mmCIF file of C-alpha atoms in Angstrom:
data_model
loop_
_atom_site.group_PDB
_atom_site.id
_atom_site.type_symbol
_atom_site.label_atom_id
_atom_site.label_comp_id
_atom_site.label_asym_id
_atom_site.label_seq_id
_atom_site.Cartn_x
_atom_site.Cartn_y
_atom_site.Cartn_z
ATOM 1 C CA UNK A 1 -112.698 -1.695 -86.642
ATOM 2 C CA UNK A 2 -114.637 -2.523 -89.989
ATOM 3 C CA UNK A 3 -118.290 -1.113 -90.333
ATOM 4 C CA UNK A 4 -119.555 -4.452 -90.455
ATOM 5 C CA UNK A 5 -118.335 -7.155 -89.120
ATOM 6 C CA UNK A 6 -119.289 -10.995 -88.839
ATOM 7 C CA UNK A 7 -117.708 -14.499 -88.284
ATOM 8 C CA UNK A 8 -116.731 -15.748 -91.375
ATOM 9 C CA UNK A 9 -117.593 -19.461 -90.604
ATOM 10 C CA UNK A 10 -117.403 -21.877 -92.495
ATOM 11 C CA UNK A 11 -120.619 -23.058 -89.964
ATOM 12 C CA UNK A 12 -121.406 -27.136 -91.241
ATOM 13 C CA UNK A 13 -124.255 -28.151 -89.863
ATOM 14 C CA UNK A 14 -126.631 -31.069 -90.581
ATOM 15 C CA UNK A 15 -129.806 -31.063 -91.943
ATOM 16 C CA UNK A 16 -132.760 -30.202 -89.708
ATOM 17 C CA UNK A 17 -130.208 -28.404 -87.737
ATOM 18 C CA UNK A 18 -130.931 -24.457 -86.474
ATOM 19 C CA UNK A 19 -128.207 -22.235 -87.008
ATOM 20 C CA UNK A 20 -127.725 -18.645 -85.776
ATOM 21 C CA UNK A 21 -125.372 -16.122 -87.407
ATOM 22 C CA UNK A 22 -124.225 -12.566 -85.637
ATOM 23 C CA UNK A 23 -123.609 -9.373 -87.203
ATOM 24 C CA UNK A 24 -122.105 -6.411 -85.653
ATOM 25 C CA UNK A 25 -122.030 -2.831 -86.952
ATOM 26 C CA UNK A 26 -120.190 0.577 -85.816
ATOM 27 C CA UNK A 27 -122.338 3.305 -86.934
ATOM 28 C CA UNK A 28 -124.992 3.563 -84.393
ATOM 29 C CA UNK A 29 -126.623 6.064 -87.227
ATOM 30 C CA UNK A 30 -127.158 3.267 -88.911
ATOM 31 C CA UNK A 31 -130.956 2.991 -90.051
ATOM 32 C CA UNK A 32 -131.279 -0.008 -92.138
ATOM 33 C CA UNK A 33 -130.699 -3.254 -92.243
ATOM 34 C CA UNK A 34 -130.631 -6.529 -94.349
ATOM 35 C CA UNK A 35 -129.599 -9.773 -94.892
ATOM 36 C CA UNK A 36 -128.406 -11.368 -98.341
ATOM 37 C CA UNK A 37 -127.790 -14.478 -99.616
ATOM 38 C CA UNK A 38 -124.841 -15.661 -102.069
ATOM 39 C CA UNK A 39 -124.466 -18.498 -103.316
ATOM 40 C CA UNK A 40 -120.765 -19.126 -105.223
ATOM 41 C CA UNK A 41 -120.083 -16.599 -107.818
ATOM 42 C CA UNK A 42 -123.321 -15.257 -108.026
ATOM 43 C CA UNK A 43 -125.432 -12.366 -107.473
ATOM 44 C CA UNK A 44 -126.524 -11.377 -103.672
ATOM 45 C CA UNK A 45 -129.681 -11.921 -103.506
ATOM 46 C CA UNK A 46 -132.021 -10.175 -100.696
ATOM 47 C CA UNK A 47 -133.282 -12.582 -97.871
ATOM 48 C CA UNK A 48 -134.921 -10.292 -95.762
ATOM 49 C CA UNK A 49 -134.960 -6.703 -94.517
ATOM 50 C CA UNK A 50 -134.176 -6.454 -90.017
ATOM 51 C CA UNK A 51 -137.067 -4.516 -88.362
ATOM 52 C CA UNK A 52 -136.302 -3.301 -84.785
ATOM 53 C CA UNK A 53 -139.416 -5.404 -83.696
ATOM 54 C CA UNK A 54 -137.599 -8.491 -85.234
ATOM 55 C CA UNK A 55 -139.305 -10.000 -87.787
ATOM 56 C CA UNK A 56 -139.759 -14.034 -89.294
ATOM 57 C CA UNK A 57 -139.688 -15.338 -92.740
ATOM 58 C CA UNK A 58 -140.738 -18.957 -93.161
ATOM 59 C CA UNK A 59 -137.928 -20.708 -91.226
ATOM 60 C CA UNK A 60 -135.725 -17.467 -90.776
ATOM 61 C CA UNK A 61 -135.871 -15.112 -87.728
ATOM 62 C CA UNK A 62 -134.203 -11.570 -87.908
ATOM 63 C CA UNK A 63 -133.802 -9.488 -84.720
ATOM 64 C CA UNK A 64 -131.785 -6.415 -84.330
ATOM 65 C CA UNK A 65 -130.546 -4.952 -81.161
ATOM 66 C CA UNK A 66 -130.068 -1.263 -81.714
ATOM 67 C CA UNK A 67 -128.128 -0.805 -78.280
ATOM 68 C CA UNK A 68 -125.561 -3.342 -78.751
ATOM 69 C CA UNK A 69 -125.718 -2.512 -82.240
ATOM 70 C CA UNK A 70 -125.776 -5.827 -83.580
ATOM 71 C CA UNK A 71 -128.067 -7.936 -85.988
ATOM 72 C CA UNK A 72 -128.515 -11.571 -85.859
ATOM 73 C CA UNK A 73 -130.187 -14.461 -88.481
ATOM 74 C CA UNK A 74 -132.066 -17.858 -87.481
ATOM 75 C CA UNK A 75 -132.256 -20.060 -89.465
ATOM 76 C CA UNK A 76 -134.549 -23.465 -88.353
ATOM 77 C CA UNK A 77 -134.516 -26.988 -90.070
ATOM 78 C CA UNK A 78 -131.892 -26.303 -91.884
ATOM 79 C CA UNK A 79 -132.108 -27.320 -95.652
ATOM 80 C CA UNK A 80 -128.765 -28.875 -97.876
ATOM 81 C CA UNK A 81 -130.038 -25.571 -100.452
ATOM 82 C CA UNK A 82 -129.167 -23.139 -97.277
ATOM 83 C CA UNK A 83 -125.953 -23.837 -97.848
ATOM 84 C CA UNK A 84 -124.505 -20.773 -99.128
ATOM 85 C CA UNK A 85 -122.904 -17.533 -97.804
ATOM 86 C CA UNK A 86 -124.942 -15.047 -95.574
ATOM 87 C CA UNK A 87 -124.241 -10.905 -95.747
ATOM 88 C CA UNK A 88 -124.930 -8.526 -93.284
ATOM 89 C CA UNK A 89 -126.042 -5.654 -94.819
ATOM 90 C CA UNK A 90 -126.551 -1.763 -92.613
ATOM 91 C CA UNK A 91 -127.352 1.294 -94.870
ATOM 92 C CA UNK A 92 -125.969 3.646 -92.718
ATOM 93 C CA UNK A 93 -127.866 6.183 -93.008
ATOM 94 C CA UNK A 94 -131.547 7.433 -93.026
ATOM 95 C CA UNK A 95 -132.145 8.877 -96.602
ATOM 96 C CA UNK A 96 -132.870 7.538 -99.899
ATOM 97 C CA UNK A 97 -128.995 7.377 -100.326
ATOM 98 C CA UNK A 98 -128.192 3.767 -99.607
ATOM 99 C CA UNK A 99 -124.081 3.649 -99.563
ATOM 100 C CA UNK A 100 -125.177 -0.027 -98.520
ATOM 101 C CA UNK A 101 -121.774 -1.474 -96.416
ATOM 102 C CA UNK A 102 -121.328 -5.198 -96.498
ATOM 103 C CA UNK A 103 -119.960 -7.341 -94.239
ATOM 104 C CA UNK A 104 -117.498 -10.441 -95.634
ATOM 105 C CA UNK A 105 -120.174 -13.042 -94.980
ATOM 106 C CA UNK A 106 -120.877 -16.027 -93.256
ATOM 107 C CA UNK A 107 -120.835 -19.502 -95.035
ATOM 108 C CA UNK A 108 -122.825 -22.066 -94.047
ATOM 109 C CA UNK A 109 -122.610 -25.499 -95.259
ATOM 110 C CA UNK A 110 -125.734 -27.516 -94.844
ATOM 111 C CA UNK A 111 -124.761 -31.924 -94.753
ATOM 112 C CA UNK A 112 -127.014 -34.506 -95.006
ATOM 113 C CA UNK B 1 -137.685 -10.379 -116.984
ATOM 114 C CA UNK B 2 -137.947 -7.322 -114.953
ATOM 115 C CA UNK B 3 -134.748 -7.226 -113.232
ATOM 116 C CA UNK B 4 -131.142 -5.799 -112.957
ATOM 117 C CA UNK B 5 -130.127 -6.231 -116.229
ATOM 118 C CA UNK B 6 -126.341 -6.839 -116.536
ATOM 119 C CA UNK B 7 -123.850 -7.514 -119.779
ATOM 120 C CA UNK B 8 -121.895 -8.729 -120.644
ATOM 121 C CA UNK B 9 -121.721 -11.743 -117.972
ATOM 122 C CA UNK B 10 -117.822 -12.450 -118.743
ATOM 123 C CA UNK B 11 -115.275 -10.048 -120.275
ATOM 124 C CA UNK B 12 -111.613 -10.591 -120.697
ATOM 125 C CA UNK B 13 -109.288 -7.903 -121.123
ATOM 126 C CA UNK B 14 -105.675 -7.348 -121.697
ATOM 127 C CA UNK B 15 -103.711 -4.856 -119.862
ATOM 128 C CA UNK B 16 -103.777 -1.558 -121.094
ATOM 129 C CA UNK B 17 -107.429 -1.816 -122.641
ATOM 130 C CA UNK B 18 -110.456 -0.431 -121.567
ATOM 131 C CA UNK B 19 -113.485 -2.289 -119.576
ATOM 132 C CA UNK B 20 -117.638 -1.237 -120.187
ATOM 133 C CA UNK B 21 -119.663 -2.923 -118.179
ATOM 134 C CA UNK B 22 -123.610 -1.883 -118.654
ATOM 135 C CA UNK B 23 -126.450 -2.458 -116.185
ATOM 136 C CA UNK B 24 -129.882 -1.972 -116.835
ATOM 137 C CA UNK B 25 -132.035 -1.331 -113.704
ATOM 138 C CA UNK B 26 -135.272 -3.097 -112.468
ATOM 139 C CA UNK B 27 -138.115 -1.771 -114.442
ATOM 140 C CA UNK B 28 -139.922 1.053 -112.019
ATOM 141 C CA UNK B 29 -135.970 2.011 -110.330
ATOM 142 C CA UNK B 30 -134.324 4.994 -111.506
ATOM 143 C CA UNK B 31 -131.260 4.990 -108.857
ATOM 144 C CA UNK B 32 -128.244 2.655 -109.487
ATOM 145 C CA UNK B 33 -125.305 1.664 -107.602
ATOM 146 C CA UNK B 34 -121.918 0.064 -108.564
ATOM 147 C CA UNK B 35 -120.178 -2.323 -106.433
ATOM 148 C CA UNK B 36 -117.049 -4.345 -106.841
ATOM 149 C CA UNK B 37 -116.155 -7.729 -105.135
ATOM 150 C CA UNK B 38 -112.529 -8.852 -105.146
ATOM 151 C CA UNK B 39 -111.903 -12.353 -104.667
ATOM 152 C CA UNK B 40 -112.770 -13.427 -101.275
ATOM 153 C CA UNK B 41 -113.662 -10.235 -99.910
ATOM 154 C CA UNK B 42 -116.938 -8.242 -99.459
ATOM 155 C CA UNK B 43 -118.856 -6.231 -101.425
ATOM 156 C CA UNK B 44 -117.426 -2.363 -102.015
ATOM 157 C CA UNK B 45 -119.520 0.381 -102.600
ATOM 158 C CA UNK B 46 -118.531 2.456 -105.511
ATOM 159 C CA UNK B 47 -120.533 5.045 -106.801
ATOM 160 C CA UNK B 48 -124.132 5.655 -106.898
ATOM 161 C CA UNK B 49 -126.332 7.183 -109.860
ATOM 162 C CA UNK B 50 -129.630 8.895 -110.387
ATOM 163 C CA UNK B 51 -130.754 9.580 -113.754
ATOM 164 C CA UNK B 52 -127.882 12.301 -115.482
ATOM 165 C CA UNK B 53 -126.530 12.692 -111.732
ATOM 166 C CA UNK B 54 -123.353 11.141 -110.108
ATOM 167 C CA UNK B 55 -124.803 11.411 -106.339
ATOM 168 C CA UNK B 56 -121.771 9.542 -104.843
ATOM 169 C CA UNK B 57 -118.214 8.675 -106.178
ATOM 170 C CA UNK B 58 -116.630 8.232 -103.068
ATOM 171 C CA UNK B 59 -115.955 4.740 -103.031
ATOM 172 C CA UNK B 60 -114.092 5.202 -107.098
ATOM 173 C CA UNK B 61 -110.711 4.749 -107.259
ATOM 174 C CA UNK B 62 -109.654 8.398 -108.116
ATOM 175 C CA UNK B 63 -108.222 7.384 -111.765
ATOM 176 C CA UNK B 64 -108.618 5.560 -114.565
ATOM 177 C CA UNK B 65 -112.822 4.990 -113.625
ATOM 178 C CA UNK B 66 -115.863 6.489 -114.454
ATOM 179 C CA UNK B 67 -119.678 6.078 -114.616
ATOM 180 C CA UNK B 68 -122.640 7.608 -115.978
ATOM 181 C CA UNK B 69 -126.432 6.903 -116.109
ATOM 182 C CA UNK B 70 -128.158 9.388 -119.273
ATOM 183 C CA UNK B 71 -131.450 9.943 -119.798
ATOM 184 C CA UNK B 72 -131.529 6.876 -122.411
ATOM 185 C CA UNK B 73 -129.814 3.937 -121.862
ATOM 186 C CA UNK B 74 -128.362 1.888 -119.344
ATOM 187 C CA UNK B 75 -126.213 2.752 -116.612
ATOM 188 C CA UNK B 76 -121.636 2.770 -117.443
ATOM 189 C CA UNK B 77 -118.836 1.704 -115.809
ATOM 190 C CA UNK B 78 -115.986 2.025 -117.338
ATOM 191 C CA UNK B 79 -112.534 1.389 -116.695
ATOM 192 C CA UNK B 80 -109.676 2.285 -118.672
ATOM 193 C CA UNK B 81 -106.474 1.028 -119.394
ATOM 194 C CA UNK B 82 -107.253 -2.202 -117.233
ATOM 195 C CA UNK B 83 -104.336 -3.309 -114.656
ATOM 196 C CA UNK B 84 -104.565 -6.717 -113.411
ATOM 197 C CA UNK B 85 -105.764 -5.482 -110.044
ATOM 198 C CA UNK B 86 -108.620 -4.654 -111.870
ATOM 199 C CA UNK B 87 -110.341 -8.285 -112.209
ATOM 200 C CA UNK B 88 -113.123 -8.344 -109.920
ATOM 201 C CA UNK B 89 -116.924 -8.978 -110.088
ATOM 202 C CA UNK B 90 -118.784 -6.196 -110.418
ATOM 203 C CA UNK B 91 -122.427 -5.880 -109.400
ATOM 204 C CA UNK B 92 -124.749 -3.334 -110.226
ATOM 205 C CA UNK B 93 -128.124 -2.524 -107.786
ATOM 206 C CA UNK B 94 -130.951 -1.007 -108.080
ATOM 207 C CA UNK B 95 -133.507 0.672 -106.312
ATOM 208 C CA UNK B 96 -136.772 3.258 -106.139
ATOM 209 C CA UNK B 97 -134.326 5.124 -103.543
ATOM 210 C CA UNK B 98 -136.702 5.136 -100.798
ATOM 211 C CA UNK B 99 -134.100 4.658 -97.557
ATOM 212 C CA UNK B 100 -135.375 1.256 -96.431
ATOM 213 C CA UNK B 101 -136.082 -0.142 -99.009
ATOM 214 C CA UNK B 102 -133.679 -3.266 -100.396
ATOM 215 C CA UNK B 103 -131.275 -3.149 -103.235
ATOM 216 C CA UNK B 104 -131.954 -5.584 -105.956
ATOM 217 C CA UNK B 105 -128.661 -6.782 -107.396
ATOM 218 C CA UNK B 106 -127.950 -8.159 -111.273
ATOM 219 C CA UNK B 107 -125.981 -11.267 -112.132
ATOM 220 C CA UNK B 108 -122.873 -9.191 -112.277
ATOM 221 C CA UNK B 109 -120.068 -9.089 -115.057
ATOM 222 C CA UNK B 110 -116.757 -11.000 -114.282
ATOM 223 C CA UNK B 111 -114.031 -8.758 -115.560
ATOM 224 C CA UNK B 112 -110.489 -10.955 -115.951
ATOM 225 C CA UNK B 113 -107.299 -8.642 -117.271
ATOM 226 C CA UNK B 114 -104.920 -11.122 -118.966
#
């Protein structure tokens, strides 16, 4: 079973569209959490950090679910620049060492 | 600009060379991380550094790589006598190595072995 695992899509949606991507992770040790953004050849960039509370950025929703041990993204009127692929992120462990472990992403295409 | 500092952005090599890629880390970070994507795959962690300190190698193959991070300069990775397996982005990350806090990544460096 990989440490992180997600759908790799590709999800097309059209604009205005909500979209909701799933992450699961094995380490139940697992302390932090993020999701990234990468768009084609380029760097990941951070979207936003996964509080236990969940937490909302603009037209993004994180939650995480610590007992099922999985992490999930919302996205809400989809825009044609979401288009790009999403990373599930887990630091497994609870120190300053971040071995971060990356899922293979989720691509989402974004049509007018 | 502030950030993860990478160069260069694109280097060929032939077979049997050797690869340095350099990363400079956001201004205010002093722990770096080296991660490699293959084509179509995820990100792999490979080694993190603190300043003079390997802390974690465990994700370097066990020959042929190395990093470093001294006291001056920017942060190594170097490959030697480059195999064709070898082409791969590689990203560098930084952080102020508090556990939840987010990595900050640079543009990368697109190694290609001809």
């Amino acid at each position: 079973r990989k440490e992180v695992e997600q759908d790799p899509g590709p999800f097309n949606v059209p604009e205005g569209a909500t979209v909701a991507f799933n992450c699961t992770y094995s380490n139940s040790a697992s302390q932090s959490f993020f999701w990234y953004r990468q768009d084609c050849r380029k760097e990941p960039k951070l979207l936003m950090s996964v509080y236990s509370s969940g937490n909302e950025d603009g037209r993004f929703t994180a939650q995480l679910n610590r007992a099922s041990q999985y992490i999930s993204l919302l996205i809400r009127d989809s825009k044609l620049s979401d288009s790009a692929t999403y990373l599930c992120v887990v630091n497994p462990t609870n120190t300053g060492f971040q071995k971060l472990v990356f899922g293979t992403g989720t691509r989402l295409l974004v049509s007018p | 600009n502030a950030g993860v500092m990478q160069n260069p952005r694109h280097l060929v090599r032939r077979r049997g060379q050797e690869a340095r890629l350099r990363c400079s880390p956001m201004k205010g970070h002093s722990h770096v991380y080296w991660y490699r994507q293959l084509p179509e795959e995820g990100l792999k962690f490979m080694v993190y550094l603190q300043k003079e300190n390997i802390i974690d190698e465990s994700g370097m193959p066990k020959e042929r790589f190395s990093a470093e991070f001294p006291k001056e300069g920017p942060s190594i990775l170097r490959i030697q006598q480059v195999v064709r397996g070898d082409s791969a982005a590689y990203f560098c990350a930084s952080s102020g190595g508090q556990a939840n806090q987010p990595q900050h990544f640079g543009d990368g460096t697109r190694l290609s072995i001809l």
